[in-house]
CSV table of C-alpha atoms in Angstrom, one decimal:
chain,number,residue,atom,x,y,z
J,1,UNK,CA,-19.2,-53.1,3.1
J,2,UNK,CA,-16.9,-52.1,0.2
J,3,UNK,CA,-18.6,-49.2,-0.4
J,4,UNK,CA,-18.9,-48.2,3.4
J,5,UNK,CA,-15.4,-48.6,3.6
J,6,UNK,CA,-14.5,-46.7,0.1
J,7,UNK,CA,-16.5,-43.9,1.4
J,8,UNK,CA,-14.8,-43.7,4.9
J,9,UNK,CA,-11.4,-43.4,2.3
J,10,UNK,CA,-13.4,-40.8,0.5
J,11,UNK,CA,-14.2,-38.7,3.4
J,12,UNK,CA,-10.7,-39.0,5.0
J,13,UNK,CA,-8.7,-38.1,2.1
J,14,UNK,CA,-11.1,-34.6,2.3
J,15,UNK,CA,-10.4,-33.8,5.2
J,16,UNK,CA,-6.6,-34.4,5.7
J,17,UNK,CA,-6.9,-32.5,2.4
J,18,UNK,CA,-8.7,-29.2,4.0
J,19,UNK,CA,-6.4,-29.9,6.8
J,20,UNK,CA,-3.3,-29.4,4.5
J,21,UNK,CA,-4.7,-26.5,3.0
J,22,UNK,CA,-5.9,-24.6,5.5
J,23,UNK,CA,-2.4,-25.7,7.1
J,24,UNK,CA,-0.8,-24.2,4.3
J,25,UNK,CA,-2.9,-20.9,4.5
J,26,UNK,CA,-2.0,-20.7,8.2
J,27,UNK,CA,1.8,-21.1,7.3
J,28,UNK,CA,1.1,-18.4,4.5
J,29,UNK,CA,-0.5,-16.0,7.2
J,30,UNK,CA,2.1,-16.4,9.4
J,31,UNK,CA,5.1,-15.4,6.8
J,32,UNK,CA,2.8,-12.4,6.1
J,33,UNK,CA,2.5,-11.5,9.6
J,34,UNK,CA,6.4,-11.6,10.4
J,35,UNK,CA,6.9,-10.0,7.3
J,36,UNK,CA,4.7,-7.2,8.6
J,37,UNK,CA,6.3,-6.7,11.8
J,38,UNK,CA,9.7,-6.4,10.2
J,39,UNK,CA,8.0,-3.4,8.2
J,40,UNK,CA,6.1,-1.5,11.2
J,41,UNK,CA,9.7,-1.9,12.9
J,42,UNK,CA,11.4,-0.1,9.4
J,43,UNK,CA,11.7,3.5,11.4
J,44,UNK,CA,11.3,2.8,14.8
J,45,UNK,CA,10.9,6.0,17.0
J,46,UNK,CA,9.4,7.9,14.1
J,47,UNK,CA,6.5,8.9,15.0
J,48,UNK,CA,5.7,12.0,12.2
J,49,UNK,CA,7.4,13.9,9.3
J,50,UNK,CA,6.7,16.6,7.1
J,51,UNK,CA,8.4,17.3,3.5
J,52,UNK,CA,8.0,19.7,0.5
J,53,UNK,CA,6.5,18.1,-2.5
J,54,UNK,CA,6.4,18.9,-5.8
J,55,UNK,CA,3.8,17.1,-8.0
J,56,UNK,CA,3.4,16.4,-11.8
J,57,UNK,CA,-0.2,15.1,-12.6
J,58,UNK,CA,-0.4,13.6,-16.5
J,59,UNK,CA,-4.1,12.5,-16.4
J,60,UNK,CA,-7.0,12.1,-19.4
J,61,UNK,CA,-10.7,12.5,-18.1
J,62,UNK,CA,-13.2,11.8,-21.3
J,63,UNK,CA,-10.0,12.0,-23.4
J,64,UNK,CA,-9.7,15.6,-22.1
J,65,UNK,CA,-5.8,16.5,-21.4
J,66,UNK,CA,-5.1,17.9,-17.8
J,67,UNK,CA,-1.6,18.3,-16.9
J,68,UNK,CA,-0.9,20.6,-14.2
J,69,UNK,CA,2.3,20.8,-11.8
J,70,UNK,CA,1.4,21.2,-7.7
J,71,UNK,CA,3.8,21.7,-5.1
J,72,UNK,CA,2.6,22.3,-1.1
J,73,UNK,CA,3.7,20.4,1.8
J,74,UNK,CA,3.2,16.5,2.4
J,75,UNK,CA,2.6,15.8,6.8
J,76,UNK,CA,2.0,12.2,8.0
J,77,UNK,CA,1.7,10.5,11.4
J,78,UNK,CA,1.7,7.1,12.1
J,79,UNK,CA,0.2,5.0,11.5
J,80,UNK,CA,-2.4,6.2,8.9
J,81,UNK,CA,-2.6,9.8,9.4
J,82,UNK,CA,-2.0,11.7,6.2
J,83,UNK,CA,-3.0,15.4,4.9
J,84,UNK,CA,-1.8,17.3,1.9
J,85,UNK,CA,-0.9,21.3,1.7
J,86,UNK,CA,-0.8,22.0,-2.2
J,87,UNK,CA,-0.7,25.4,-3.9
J,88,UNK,CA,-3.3,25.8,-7.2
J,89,UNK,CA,-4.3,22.2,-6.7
J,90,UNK,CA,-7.8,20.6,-8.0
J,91,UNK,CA,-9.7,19.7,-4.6
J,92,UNK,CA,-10.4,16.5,-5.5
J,93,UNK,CA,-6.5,15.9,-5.2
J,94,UNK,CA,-6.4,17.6,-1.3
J,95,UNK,CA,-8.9,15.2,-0.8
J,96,UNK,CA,-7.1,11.9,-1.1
J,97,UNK,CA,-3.4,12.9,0.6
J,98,UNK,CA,-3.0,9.0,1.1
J,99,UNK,CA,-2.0,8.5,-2.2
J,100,UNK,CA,0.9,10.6,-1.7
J,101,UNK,CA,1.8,8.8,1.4
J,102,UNK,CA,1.7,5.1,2.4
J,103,UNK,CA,0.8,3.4,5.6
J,104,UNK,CA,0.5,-0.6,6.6
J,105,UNK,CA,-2.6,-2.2,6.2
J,106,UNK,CA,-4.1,-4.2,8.5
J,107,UNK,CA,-3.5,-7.1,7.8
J,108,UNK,CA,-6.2,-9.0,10.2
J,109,UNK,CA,-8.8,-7.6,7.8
J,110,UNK,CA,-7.1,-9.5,4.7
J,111,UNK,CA,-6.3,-13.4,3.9
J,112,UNK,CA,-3.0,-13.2,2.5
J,113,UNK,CA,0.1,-15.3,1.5
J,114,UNK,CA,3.5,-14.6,-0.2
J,115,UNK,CA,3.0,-15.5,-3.8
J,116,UNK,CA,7.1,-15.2,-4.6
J,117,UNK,CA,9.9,-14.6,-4.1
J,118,UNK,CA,11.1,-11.7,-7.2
J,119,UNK,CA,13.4,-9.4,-8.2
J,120,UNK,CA,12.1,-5.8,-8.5
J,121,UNK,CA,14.8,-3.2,-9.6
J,122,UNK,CA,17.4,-5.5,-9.7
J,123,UNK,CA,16.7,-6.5,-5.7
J,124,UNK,CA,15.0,-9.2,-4.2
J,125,UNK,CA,11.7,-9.0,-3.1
J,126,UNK,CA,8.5,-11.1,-1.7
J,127,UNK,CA,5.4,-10.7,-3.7
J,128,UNK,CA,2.6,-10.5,-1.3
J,129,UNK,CA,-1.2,-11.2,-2.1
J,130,UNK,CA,-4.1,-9.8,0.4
J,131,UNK,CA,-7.3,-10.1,-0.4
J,132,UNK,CA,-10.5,-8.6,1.9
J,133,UNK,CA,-12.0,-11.4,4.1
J,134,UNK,CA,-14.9,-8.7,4.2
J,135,UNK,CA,-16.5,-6.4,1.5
J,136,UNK,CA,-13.8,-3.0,1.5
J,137,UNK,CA,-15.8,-1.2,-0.8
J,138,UNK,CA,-14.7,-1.6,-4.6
J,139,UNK,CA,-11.5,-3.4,-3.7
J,140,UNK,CA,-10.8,-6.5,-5.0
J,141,UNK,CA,-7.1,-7.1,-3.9
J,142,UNK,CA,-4.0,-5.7,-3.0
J,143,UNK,CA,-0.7,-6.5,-4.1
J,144,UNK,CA,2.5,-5.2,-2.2
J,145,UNK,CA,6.7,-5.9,-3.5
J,146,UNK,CA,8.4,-5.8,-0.1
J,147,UNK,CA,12.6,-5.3,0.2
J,148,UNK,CA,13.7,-8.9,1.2
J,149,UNK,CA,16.9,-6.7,2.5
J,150,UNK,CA,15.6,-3.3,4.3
J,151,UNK,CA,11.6,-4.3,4.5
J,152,UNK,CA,10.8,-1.0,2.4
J,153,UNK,CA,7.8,-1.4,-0.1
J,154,UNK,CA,8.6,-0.6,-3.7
J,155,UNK,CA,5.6,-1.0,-5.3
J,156,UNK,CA,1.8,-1.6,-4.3
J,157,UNK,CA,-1.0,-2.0,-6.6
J,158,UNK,CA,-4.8,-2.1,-5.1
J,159,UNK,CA,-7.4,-3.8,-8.0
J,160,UNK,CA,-10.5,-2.4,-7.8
J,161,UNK,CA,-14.1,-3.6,-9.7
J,162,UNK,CA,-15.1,-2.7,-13.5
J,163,UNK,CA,-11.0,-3.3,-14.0
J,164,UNK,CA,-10.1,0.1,-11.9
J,165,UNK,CA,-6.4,0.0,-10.5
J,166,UNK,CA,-3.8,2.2,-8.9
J,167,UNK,CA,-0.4,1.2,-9.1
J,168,UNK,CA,2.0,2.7,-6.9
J,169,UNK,CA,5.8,2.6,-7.2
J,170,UNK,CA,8.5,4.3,-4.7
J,171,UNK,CA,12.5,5.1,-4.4
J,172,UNK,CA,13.5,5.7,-0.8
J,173,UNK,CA,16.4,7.1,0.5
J,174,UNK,CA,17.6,7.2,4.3
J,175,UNK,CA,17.3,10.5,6.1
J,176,UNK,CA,18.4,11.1,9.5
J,177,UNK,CA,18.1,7.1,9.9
J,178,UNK,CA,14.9,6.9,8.8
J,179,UNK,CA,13.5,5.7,5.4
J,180,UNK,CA,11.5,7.6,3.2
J,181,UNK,CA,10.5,8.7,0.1
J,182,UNK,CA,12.1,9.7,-2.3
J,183,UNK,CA,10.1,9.7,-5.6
J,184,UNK,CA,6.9,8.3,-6.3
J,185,UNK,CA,5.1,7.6,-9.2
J,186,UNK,CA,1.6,6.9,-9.3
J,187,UNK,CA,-0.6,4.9,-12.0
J,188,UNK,CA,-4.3,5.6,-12.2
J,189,UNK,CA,-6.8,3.4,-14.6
J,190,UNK,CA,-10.8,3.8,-14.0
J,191,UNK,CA,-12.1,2.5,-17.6
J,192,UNK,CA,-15.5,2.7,-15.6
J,193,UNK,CA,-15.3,7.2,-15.1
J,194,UNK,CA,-12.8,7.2,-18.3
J,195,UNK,CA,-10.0,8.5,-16.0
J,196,UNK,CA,-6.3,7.3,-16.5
J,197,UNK,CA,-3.3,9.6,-15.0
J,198,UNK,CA,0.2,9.5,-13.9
J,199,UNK,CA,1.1,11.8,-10.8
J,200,UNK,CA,5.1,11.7,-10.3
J,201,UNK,CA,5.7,12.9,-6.9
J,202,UNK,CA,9.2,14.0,-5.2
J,203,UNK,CA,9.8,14.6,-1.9
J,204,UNK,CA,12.2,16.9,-0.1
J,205,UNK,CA,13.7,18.6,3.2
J,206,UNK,CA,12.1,16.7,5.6
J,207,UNK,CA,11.4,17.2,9.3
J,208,UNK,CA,10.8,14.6,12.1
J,209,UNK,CA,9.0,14.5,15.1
J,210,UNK,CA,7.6,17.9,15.6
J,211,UNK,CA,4.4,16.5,17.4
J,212,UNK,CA,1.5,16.9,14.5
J,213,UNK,CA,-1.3,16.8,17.0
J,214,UNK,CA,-4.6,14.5,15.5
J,215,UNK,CA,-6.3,17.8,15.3
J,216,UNK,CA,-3.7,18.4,12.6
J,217,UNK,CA,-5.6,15.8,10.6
J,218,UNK,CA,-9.0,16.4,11.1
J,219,UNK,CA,-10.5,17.7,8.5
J,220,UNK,CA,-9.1,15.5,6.0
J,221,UNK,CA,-10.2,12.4,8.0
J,222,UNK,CA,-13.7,13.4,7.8
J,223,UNK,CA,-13.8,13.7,4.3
């Protein structure tokens, strides 16, 4: 009877303990999720932008210097529309415009929970954790630094397999109400390929709302 009774214990302690925990994850989630909305809402009514940008890539391929400075046009439309216009640019850096630019990601496709609550640049900021409920390719997490003030996004790192990572960090400035960047600077590591790089990116005389059809975007979408 003892042990009947000492197992019923056993088994009830689990699972007001899973309940707790996945009570706590659900909390978690939900923080996440308001925090996200208050982002989405950041520039309400903008619905694309175009800027000049000027580029400066510091990168080491096989311990092989190339440093070469780009400048073109940056477009984006919301909310994950991105393509890049350089001059004298390597293709493989046309190809990926998104690391010029920034969008939200979805966070339904992510378990995540704020981790802290941290200063970053001398301002407050939650430290938020999401990591893939489902296989995303060679991403292993993400890590974003959101504004506890004006719900910009500071800095973002994405952790990839064989210890590859991108670490992305942003000024912003307002323009014409909205928020955008400023200056970025971008950390590349791929031990894996032997690629490290820094591109440090600055953006200027922006334009809003000129109705950048899709079409606009195709070809770098398919690629």
């Amino acid at each position: 009877m003892k042990k009947q009774v000492r197992s019923l214990l056993i088994m009830v302690t689990a699972v007001a303990l899973l309940f707790c925990i996945n009570a706590r994850a659900a909390r978690a989630d939900q923080e996440v999720e308001q925090i996200f909305e208050k982002i989405g809402n950041l520039n309400e009514g903008l619905k694309d932008y175009q800027a000049d940008i000027n580029i400066a890539l510091r990168a080491k391929v096989a311990f092989i210097p190339y440093n070469p400075d780009m400048s073109g046009k940056y477009y984006h439309k919301a909310p994950d529309k991105h393509k890049l216009v350089l001059e004298k640019a390597p293709s493989y850096v046309k190809k990926y415009p998104n690391i010029f630019g920034w969008h939200l990601p979805k966070i339904e496709k992510f378990n995540s929970r704020v981790k802290d609550v941290t200063e970053l640049n001398g301002r407050e900021v939650w430290h938020i954790l999401l990591l893939p409920k489902q296989g995303m390719g060679d991403i292993i997490s993400e890590e974003m630094w959101v504004d506890c003030e004006n719900y910009t996004v500071p800095r973002q790192i994405t952790n990839y397999k064989n210890d590859g990572m991108i670490c992305v960090n942003v000024n912003y400035a307002k323009k014409d109400g909205y928020w955008v960047f400023d200056t970025m600077t971008a950390q590349f590591s791929f031990p894996k390929v032997a690629v490290n790089a820094t591109a440090s990116a600055r953006y200027s005389n922006y334009r809003f709302n000129q109705n950048l059809p899709d079409s606009f975007f195709a070809k770098e979408e398919k690629k």
